[in-house]
Amino acid sequence: EKGGYDYFMLKEIAEQPKAVADTLLGRIDLAGNLCLDEVRIPASVLREVSKVVIVACGTAYHAGMIAKYAIEHWTRIPCETELASEFRYRDPILDQRTLVIAISQSGETMDTLMALRHAREQGAKVLAICNTNGSTIPRESDAVLYTHAGPEVAVASTKAFLTQLVACYLVALYLGQVRGTKWGDEILSVIRELSEIATQVDEVLETMEPVRELARSLASKNTVLFLGRHVGFPVALEGALKLKELAYMHAEGFAAGELKHGPIALIEQDVPVVVVVPSPRGRSVLHDKIVSNIQEIRARGARTIVIAERGDEAVAPYADHLIEIPVTPTLLQPLVATVPLQVFACELATARGNEVDQPRNLAKSVTVE
Ligand code: M6R
């Protein structure tokens, strides 16, 4: 049932191009418009939404963090992303014009479920993004957008994450489309680019041998740090989470802009630092900032592992290890940038003799607090 792979996680990483394509299937019409009629919240209600709040846990929370960038950019609706376990014990300010998006692979995560109940009690509309048909979270929501990742068995989430991202982009673009924001042309071109992503994820998967080799060479390290900016920041958090749960290593993700506010003190000789570099095209200011961050940490002895767009010549001289990813619009980059981090964590876990599919102390679905 592992389809010839040693672990479910490897199989699920390999299934990502299909999972992404399946999640897009039937949701884009021939004219390149989104058709999400299955989201049973009428367009008239979506037009009135004044705030979006995303609640989720773990990896799904990282997908939600990325969604915030996309939603605010394409719709100009204020959006907050919050850990479900924090949200449910606060007194969040919500009303009938708030759209709450609950993201959950299993659809059974207790904190996320409680957060959505809390939101509905206050009159907010809840849209679930979920991978498990008929599970509790979609049943208790006003609407659901299913991810079509297929069953995810490994405890560490991989293909579910990529499809959660796709679903989040679809919701963001759909909200933009329904509300007719000034980004209309950009929305159409991003929808086209989304259709290319499955092929690009496949390209990334074909070039992973050097990443595996690198992971093996780091098996005896104690710490790996991860840095990112903008949508690369949640990707850094996700890379660190994968490493904690699979390799049982100390791993932390930081927003690169925070370096000087503390984390740079952690940089010492030969500490591996993975940096997610935004595209040099588009918002080039982001790119330039991160190149100087890389120079700063390298000058202090860090071993830089740089994930950058193919052909990014400005960053290459500062990379001790360069992992190239395909050219994508900035907001979509997490779909390709996360994949090497999954492979990296999986290989490190194997090299350290850990149980890949069933890491210690963890369960696939967290139905208790
Ligand atoms: O089923 P859910 O998406 O609600 O699960 C949320 C988290 O428990 C889950 O993403 C967890 O963080 C993963 N094991 C991470 O790989």
PDB file of C-alpha atoms in Angstrom, residues 23 39 42 51 90 110 145 152 155 161 182 186 194 209 229 240 264 280 294-295 301 350 358:
ATOM      1  CA  THR A  23      -7.615  20.194  -6.123  1.00  0.00           C
ATOM      2  CA  VAL A  39     -18.950  27.139  -1.769  1.00  0.00           C
ATOM      3  CA  PRO A  42     -23.780  33.280  -1.994  1.00  0.00           C
ATOM      4  CA  LYS A  51     -13.043  40.851   7.683  1.00  0.00           C
ATOM      5  CA  ARG A  90     -10.044  34.915  23.494  1.00  0.00           C
ATOM      6  CA  MET A 110     -10.455  19.692  18.582  1.00  0.00           C
ATOM      7  CA  LEU A 145     -14.054  23.617  -0.005  1.00  0.00           C
ATOM      8  CA  GLU A 152      -2.743  11.309   4.079  1.00  0.00           C
ATOM      9  CA  VAL A 155       1.749  12.000  10.594  1.00  0.00           C
ATOM     10  CA  PHE A 161      -0.422  21.287   3.050  1.00  0.00           C
ATOM     11  CA  LYS A 182      -8.627  46.385  -9.289  1.00  0.00           C
ATOM     12  CA  GLU A 186      -3.521  39.866 -12.130  1.00  0.00           C
ATOM     13  CA  LEU A 194      -1.777  28.016 -10.790  1.00  0.00           C
ATOM     14  CA  GLU A 209      19.060  14.176  -4.793  1.00  0.00           C
ATOM     15  CA  ARG A 229      10.289  37.060   4.494  1.00  0.00           C
ATOM     16  CA  ALA A 240      11.283  24.056  11.061  1.00  0.00           C
ATOM     17  CA  ILE A 264      21.240  36.755  15.020  1.00  0.00           C
ATOM     18  CA  PRO A 280      14.133  38.820  -7.728  1.00  0.00           C
ATOM     19  CA  ILE A 294      22.268  36.166   3.992  1.00  0.00           C
ATOM     20  CA  GLN A 295      25.477  38.183   3.795  1.00  0.00           C
ATOM     21  CA  GLY A 301      29.953  31.848  10.158  1.00  0.00           C
ATOM     22  CA  THR A 350      15.891   8.527   8.116  1.00  0.00           C
ATOM     23  CA  GLN A 358       4.942   7.688  13.127  1.00  0.00           C
TER      24      GLN A 358
END
